[in-house]
Each structure stands twice: as C-alpha cells, then as structure tokens.
Amino acid sequence: MKDRQEEARPAPVPAAKQAGEVHARWAWVEPCVWTERMLTALEVGVKGGKWFSLIDKVSAPRVLRWAFTRVKANGGAAGVDHQTVVMYEQQLEQQTEYLAQALKEGSYQPAAIRREWIPKAGSNEKRPLGIPTVRDRVVQKALLATIEPIFERGFAEHSYGFRPGRGCKDALRQVDQLLKRGYAWVVDADLKSYFDTIPHEQLLKRIEEKVADGRVLELLCIYLQPGVLG
C-alpha cells in the first residue's frame, strides 16, 4: 500500500529549476532587495497576505547605494537644498550612513518639493513639475524597489501604464491585435489632474491590505502630502 502511494505521488521538481523559473518571471526586480527566498514567498504568498519588516530593505546601505546609481543615471536638477547629483556623490558614504540610520529610527523627513513649470505638449498651457531633493529621490527609489513587486503581482494583464517592462508600444501592439481580431471600438478618456485628485486615504487603505510595516506606510503617507516651494 505504501509503495503504491509513493508511486502515485508526482515527482518533486528540483529546487534549482523552481528557482530558475521564479527568477525568470521576476528578472526585472533588484536582487540586492529581493532575495531568492523573498521571491519564492512572493510566488506562493505570505502568511495573512501581508508583508512585514520591509523598512529593513529600504534602509539597507547596499540598497541605498544602488538607489543612488539609478538617480544618477536619470540625472535631474537639484531640489530645494540646491544639492546636485555630483555634490551628493562626493558625500555618498556620509549620505548613505545618515539615511540608513534615519530610516531605521523613523526620524527621516523628506524636504519640500521644488516647483517648476514646463510647457504642456500641444497646448499653450504649462504643467507643474515637482523636483525632490537628490536625497529624497534616493529614498524613493529604494522604497519603490522594495514594494513594487508586491503590487505588480496583482495587476491586470491588460494594464500597461507605469509598470516595469511595459510601455506605450506594448499597449499599441495589444490594440493592433484586438483590431485584427475584429474589435472596432476604442474608448479614449483622460482625467484632468488625476494624480492631484487621487483619494489618499482610500489609496493607503488598499496598500495596507498588503503592507503591514508601519514605517514604510508612514513614508508613503508623507510622500503623498509633500510641501511645495516655488
């Protein structure tokens, strides 16, 4: 009887193969944040559906250094403190040490946003552009790298905006395929000042369904309500 039961069981999948499949699906995530163990938990789900102790990832010096390389690659102007990317890099270790400690202690507070007005495409109007300090952009990159995979896992397949590895061309290819399959209607809609009118309280409640780290939630809250200069 025992032999028959053992014969009926499916052969176990080698761990190496499983790990390879997981990494292939999440090749875009930052490995200094998302370890193999975390990716496996992301695939199978975590207890209660909520993630704890994420601030340890955001505040890790290796993650903050990596985040700076991304900020540096993107370039961009200085914020209200007038500190450029070059100036930040000259003090990289001191800046990293300060951020790591402040984030762990919960004492980190972002600076105000510097406001600039830039021309709006196809219009005589101008749209506001918010420029955080380099230091705050580093924290934002570290925070994004930590929590983005958690929410990316549940996004709709037909969603393309602001998602890793996806863009306008991917959406256009999907539209082209649908047209070739006989679909003939296109609905075009634009919400005025969308990001300025998102209900923050409801948004944070949805985030709390998956993130239970209080310090990470505090960071998101203060980033949603920044002070503005200019």
mmCIF file of C-alpha atoms in Angstrom:
data_model
loop_
_atom_site.group_PDB
_atom_site.id
_atom_site.type_symbol
_atom_site.label_atom_id
_atom_site.label_comp_id
_atom_site.label_asym_id
_atom_site.label_seq_id
_atom_site.Cartn_x
_atom_site.Cartn_y
_atom_site.Cartn_z
ATOM 1 C CA MET A 1 0.000 0.000 0.000
ATOM 2 C CA LYS A 2 2.808 2.343 0.913
ATOM 3 C CA ASP A 3 4.637 1.591 -2.337
ATOM 4 C CA ARG A 4 1.519 2.395 -4.381
ATOM 5 C CA GLN A 5 1.033 5.697 -2.596
ATOM 6 C CA GLU A 6 4.629 6.651 -3.261
ATOM 7 C CA GLU A 7 4.252 5.698 -6.926
ATOM 8 C CA ALA A 8 1.126 7.875 -7.209
ATOM 9 C CA ARG A 9 2.830 10.982 -5.922
ATOM 10 C CA PRO A 10 4.155 13.384 -8.571
ATOM 11 C CA ALA A 11 7.899 13.575 -8.833
ATOM 12 C CA PRO A 12 9.292 16.560 -6.901
ATOM 13 C CA VAL A 13 10.513 19.437 -9.034
ATOM 14 C CA PRO A 14 14.209 20.119 -8.460
ATOM 15 C CA ALA A 15 14.762 23.233 -6.357
ATOM 16 C CA ALA A 16 17.201 24.660 -8.888
ATOM 17 C CA LYS A 17 14.609 24.504 -11.631
ATOM 18 C CA GLN A 18 11.981 26.111 -9.450
ATOM 19 C CA ALA A 19 14.370 28.901 -8.517
ATOM 20 C CA GLY A 20 15.220 29.431 -12.179
ATOM 21 C CA GLU A 21 11.570 29.721 -13.116
ATOM 22 C CA VAL A 22 10.927 32.209 -10.332
ATOM 23 C CA HIS A 23 13.907 34.354 -11.318
ATOM 24 C CA ALA A 24 12.817 34.313 -14.960
ATOM 25 C CA ARG A 25 9.405 35.695 -14.033
ATOM 26 C CA TRP A 26 10.925 38.379 -11.840
ATOM 27 C CA ALA A 27 14.073 39.184 -13.799
ATOM 28 C CA TRP A 28 13.393 42.917 -13.535
ATOM 29 C CA VAL A 29 13.454 43.095 -9.724
ATOM 30 C CA GLU A 30 16.543 44.361 -7.938
ATOM 31 C CA PRO A 31 18.458 41.387 -6.446
ATOM 32 C CA CYS A 32 20.016 43.494 -3.678
ATOM 33 C CA VAL A 33 16.448 43.927 -2.362
ATOM 34 C CA TRP A 34 14.614 40.783 -3.426
ATOM 35 C CA THR A 35 16.441 37.653 -2.384
ATOM 36 C CA GLU A 36 15.588 34.204 -3.730
ATOM 37 C CA ARG A 37 13.702 33.462 -0.517
ATOM 38 C CA MET A 38 11.604 36.628 -0.857
ATOM 39 C CA LEU A 39 10.808 35.883 -4.497
ATOM 40 C CA THR A 40 9.631 32.401 -3.549
ATOM 41 C CA ALA A 41 7.401 33.940 -0.867
ATOM 42 C CA LEU A 42 6.106 36.374 -3.471
ATOM 43 C CA GLU A 43 5.167 33.474 -5.727
ATOM 44 C CA VAL A 44 3.461 31.271 -3.144
ATOM 45 C CA GLY A 45 2.094 34.080 -0.968
ATOM 46 C CA VAL A 46 2.947 35.205 2.560
ATOM 47 C CA LYS A 47 1.034 34.421 5.727
ATOM 48 C CA GLY A 48 -2.016 36.643 6.021
ATOM 49 C CA GLY A 49 -1.219 38.190 2.652
ATOM 50 C CA LYS A 50 0.787 40.987 4.295
ATOM 51 C CA TRP A 51 4.479 41.866 4.226
ATOM 52 C CA PHE A 52 6.316 42.921 7.396
ATOM 53 C CA SER A 53 9.801 44.331 8.131
ATOM 54 C CA LEU A 54 10.189 45.988 4.743
ATOM 55 C CA ILE A 55 11.934 49.063 6.172
ATOM 56 C CA ASP A 56 14.977 46.835 6.734
ATOM 57 C CA LYS A 57 15.241 46.554 2.952
ATOM 58 C CA VAL A 58 14.624 50.239 2.241
ATOM 59 C CA SER A 59 17.236 51.330 4.802
ATOM 60 C CA ALA A 60 19.939 48.801 3.898
ATOM 61 C CA PRO A 61 23.116 50.676 2.840
ATOM 62 C CA ARG A 62 23.590 48.418 -0.205
ATOM 63 C CA VAL A 63 20.064 49.264 -1.368
ATOM 64 C CA LEU A 64 20.569 52.997 -0.809
ATOM 65 C CA ARG A 65 23.828 52.909 -2.772
ATOM 66 C CA TRP A 66 22.089 51.062 -5.600
ATOM 67 C CA ALA A 67 19.228 53.582 -5.479
ATOM 68 C CA PHE A 68 21.718 56.404 -5.932
ATOM 69 C CA THR A 69 23.101 54.771 -9.098
ATOM 70 C CA ARG A 70 19.568 54.879 -10.523
ATOM 71 C CA VAL A 71 19.087 58.503 -9.510
ATOM 72 C CA LYS A 72 22.452 59.367 -11.044
ATOM 73 C CA ALA A 73 21.545 57.604 -14.298
ATOM 74 C CA ASN A 74 18.301 59.582 -14.532
ATOM 75 C CA GLY A 75 20.076 62.888 -13.947
ATOM 76 C CA GLY A 76 17.765 65.702 -12.990
ATOM 77 C CA ALA A 77 18.103 69.050 -11.300
ATOM 78 C CA ALA A 78 18.743 69.885 -7.655
ATOM 79 C CA GLY A 79 15.890 70.258 -5.205
ATOM 80 C CA VAL A 80 15.215 72.962 -2.642
ATOM 81 C CA ASP A 81 18.548 72.268 -0.919
ATOM 82 C CA HIS A 82 20.449 73.107 -4.163
ATOM 83 C CA GLN A 83 22.415 69.888 -3.851
ATOM 84 C CA THR A 84 23.209 68.343 -7.236
ATOM 85 C CA VAL A 85 23.788 64.670 -8.026
ATOM 86 C CA VAL A 86 27.525 65.365 -8.296
ATOM 87 C CA MET A 87 27.575 67.015 -4.865
ATOM 88 C CA TYR A 88 25.655 64.091 -3.347
ATOM 89 C CA GLU A 89 28.061 61.570 -4.843
ATOM 90 C CA GLN A 90 31.032 63.395 -3.311
ATOM 91 C CA GLN A 91 29.489 62.632 0.094
ATOM 92 C CA LEU A 92 27.955 59.293 -0.841
ATOM 93 C CA GLU A 93 29.108 57.309 2.189
ATOM 94 C CA GLN A 94 28.092 60.019 4.664
ATOM 95 C CA GLN A 95 24.726 60.454 2.953
ATOM 96 C CA THR A 96 24.140 56.698 2.887
ATOM 97 C CA GLU A 97 25.042 56.333 6.561
ATOM 98 C CA TYR A 98 22.716 59.191 7.506
ATOM 99 C CA LEU A 99 19.772 57.822 5.517
ATOM 100 C CA ALA A 100 20.244 54.263 6.782
ATOM 101 C CA GLN A 101 20.170 55.449 10.378
ATOM 102 C CA ALA A 102 17.330 57.942 9.945
ATOM 103 C CA LEU A 103 15.120 55.425 8.139
ATOM 104 C CA LYS A 104 15.703 52.758 10.801
ATOM 105 C CA GLU A 105 14.968 55.195 13.619
ATOM 106 C CA GLY A 106 11.930 56.654 11.874
ATOM 107 C CA SER A 107 13.372 60.177 12.055
ATOM 108 C CA TYR A 108 13.749 60.692 8.305
ATOM 109 C CA GLN A 109 11.689 63.557 6.930
ATOM 110 C CA PRO A 110 11.717 64.484 3.224
ATOM 111 C CA ALA A 111 12.324 68.062 2.179
ATOM 112 C CA ALA A 112 9.783 70.195 0.349
ATOM 113 C CA ILE A 113 9.327 69.788 -3.413
ATOM 114 C CA ARG A 114 10.771 72.453 -5.709
ATOM 115 C CA ARG A 115 8.122 73.545 -8.203
ATOM 116 C CA GLU A 116 8.940 74.270 -11.823
ATOM 117 C CA TRP A 117 6.514 74.972 -14.665
ATOM 118 C CA ILE A 118 7.189 73.378 -18.045
ATOM 119 C CA PRO A 119 5.353 73.671 -21.402
ATOM 120 C CA LYS A 120 2.467 71.261 -21.915
ATOM 121 C CA ALA A 121 2.628 69.356 -25.206
ATOM 122 C CA GLY A 122 0.098 70.547 -27.787
ATOM 123 C CA SER A 123 -1.019 73.482 -25.659
ATOM 124 C CA ASN A 124 -0.056 76.988 -24.621
ATOM 125 C CA GLU A 125 -0.533 75.952 -21.022
ATOM 126 C CA LYS A 126 2.188 74.872 -18.638
ATOM 127 C CA ARG A 127 2.134 71.947 -16.252
ATOM 128 C CA PRO A 128 3.758 71.806 -12.824
ATOM 129 C CA LEU A 129 6.832 69.662 -12.294
ATOM 130 C CA GLY A 130 7.858 68.711 -8.776
ATOM 131 C CA ILE A 131 11.582 68.239 -8.139
ATOM 132 C CA PRO A 132 12.507 66.416 -4.906
ATOM 133 C CA THR A 133 15.992 66.672 -3.457
ATOM 134 C CA VAL A 134 18.560 64.106 -4.564
ATOM 135 C CA ARG A 135 18.465 62.564 -1.090
ATOM 136 C CA ASP A 136 14.696 62.128 -1.261
ATOM 137 C CA ARG A 137 14.902 60.675 -4.763
ATOM 138 C CA VAL A 138 17.335 58.048 -3.431
ATOM 139 C CA VAL A 139 14.874 57.033 -0.706
ATOM 140 C CA GLN A 140 12.023 56.960 -3.217
ATOM 141 C CA LYS A 141 13.984 54.605 -5.493
ATOM 142 C CA ALA A 142 14.802 52.308 -2.584
ATOM 143 C CA LEU A 143 11.173 52.336 -1.473
ATOM 144 C CA LEU A 144 9.894 51.625 -4.987
ATOM 145 C CA ALA A 145 12.319 48.733 -5.491
ATOM 146 C CA THR A 146 11.078 47.215 -2.240
ATOM 147 C CA ILE A 147 7.308 47.432 -2.632
ATOM 148 C CA GLU A 148 6.730 47.460 -6.402
ATOM 149 C CA PRO A 149 6.943 43.643 -6.876
ATOM 150 C CA ILE A 150 4.347 43.141 -4.125
ATOM 151 C CA PHE A 151 1.737 45.080 -6.066
ATOM 152 C CA GLU A 152 2.927 44.166 -9.556
ATOM 153 C CA ARG A 153 1.958 40.573 -8.778
ATOM 154 C CA GLY A 154 -1.729 41.508 -8.663
ATOM 155 C CA PHE A 155 -2.020 43.993 -11.535
ATOM 156 C CA ALA A 156 -4.234 43.230 -14.518
ATOM 157 C CA GLU A 157 -2.669 41.700 -17.600
ATOM 158 C CA HIS A 158 -4.145 44.430 -19.805
ATOM 159 C CA SER A 159 -2.615 47.240 -17.718
ATOM 160 C CA TYR A 160 0.445 48.922 -19.223
ATOM 161 C CA GLY A 161 0.926 52.317 -17.560
ATOM 162 C CA PHE A 162 3.824 52.890 -15.148
ATOM 163 C CA ARG A 163 4.719 49.194 -14.972
ATOM 164 C CA PRO A 164 8.186 47.605 -15.287
ATOM 165 C CA GLY A 165 8.936 46.173 -18.695
ATOM 166 C CA ARG A 166 5.792 47.677 -20.207
ATOM 167 C CA GLY A 167 5.023 50.865 -22.078
ATOM 168 C CA CYS A 168 3.007 52.625 -24.749
ATOM 169 C CA LYS A 169 4.329 50.439 -27.571
ATOM 170 C CA ASP A 170 3.180 47.299 -25.767
ATOM 171 C CA ALA A 171 -0.297 48.786 -25.385
ATOM 172 C CA LEU A 172 -0.363 49.723 -29.078
ATOM 173 C CA ARG A 173 0.611 46.184 -30.052
ATOM 174 C CA GLN A 174 -2.288 44.867 -27.978
ATOM 175 C CA VAL A 175 -4.662 47.347 -29.655
ATOM 176 C CA ASP A 176 -3.389 46.211 -33.059
ATOM 177 C CA GLN A 177 -4.035 42.571 -32.167
ATOM 178 C CA LEU A 178 -7.551 43.364 -30.957
ATOM 179 C CA LEU A 179 -8.328 45.276 -34.158
ATOM 180 C CA LYS A 180 -7.145 42.324 -36.222
ATOM 181 C CA ARG A 181 -9.452 40.071 -34.170
ATOM 182 C CA GLY A 182 -12.442 42.176 -35.184
ATOM 183 C CA TYR A 183 -12.823 44.646 -32.337
ATOM 184 C CA ALA A 184 -13.833 48.019 -33.769
ATOM 185 C CA TRP A 185 -14.450 50.344 -30.811
ATOM 186 C CA VAL A 186 -11.858 52.399 -28.945
ATOM 187 C CA VAL A 187 -12.672 54.374 -25.803
ATOM 188 C CA ASP A 188 -10.315 57.286 -25.119
ATOM 189 C CA ALA A 189 -10.549 59.035 -21.762
ATOM 190 C CA ASP A 190 -8.379 61.498 -19.887
ATOM 191 C CA LEU A 191 -8.798 62.505 -16.245
ATOM 192 C CA LYS A 192 -7.768 66.095 -15.582
ATOM 193 C CA SER A 193 -5.196 66.480 -12.791
ATOM 194 C CA TYR A 194 -5.546 62.783 -11.990
ATOM 195 C CA PHE A 195 -2.556 62.463 -9.675
ATOM 196 C CA ASP A 196 -3.595 65.609 -7.826
ATOM 197 C CA THR A 197 -7.051 64.232 -7.104
ATOM 198 C CA ILE A 198 -6.334 60.623 -6.048
ATOM 199 C CA PRO A 199 -8.078 59.980 -2.691
ATOM 200 C CA HIS A 200 -5.041 59.352 -0.492
ATOM 201 C CA GLU A 201 -6.949 57.773 2.387
ATOM 202 C CA GLN A 202 -8.502 55.115 0.166
ATOM 203 C CA LEU A 203 -5.194 54.528 -1.609
ATOM 204 C CA LEU A 204 -3.360 53.948 1.679
ATOM 205 C CA LYS A 205 -6.062 51.548 2.833
ATOM 206 C CA ARG A 206 -5.509 49.444 -0.281
ATOM 207 C CA ILE A 207 -1.761 49.489 0.339
ATOM 208 C CA GLU A 208 -2.308 48.406 3.948
ATOM 209 C CA GLU A 209 -4.007 45.266 2.630
ATOM 210 C CA LYS A 210 -0.561 44.029 1.558
ATOM 211 C CA VAL A 211 1.965 46.065 3.561
ATOM 212 C CA ALA A 212 1.985 45.951 7.349
ATOM 213 C CA ASP A 213 5.263 47.747 8.032
ATOM 214 C CA GLY A 214 4.315 50.935 9.882
ATOM 215 C CA ARG A 215 7.440 52.879 8.917
ATOM 216 C CA VAL A 216 7.005 52.110 5.239
ATOM 217 C CA LEU A 217 3.377 53.230 5.446
ATOM 218 C CA GLU A 218 4.487 56.445 7.169
ATOM 219 C CA LEU A 219 6.957 57.104 4.365
ATOM 220 C CA LEU A 220 4.264 56.653 1.740
ATOM 221 C CA CYS A 221 1.930 58.931 3.657
ATOM 222 C CA ILE A 222 4.396 61.821 3.881
ATOM 223 C CA TYR A 223 5.370 61.398 0.233
ATOM 224 C CA LEU A 224 1.712 61.722 -0.738
ATOM 225 C CA GLN A 225 1.454 65.068 1.046
ATOM 226 C CA PRO A 226 4.709 66.904 0.325
ATOM 227 C CA GLY A 227 5.312 70.562 0.969
ATOM 228 C CA VAL A 228 5.905 72.617 -2.182
ATOM 229 C CA LEU A 229 8.201 75.612 -2.675
ATOM 230 C CA GLY A 230 8.103 77.742 -5.810
#
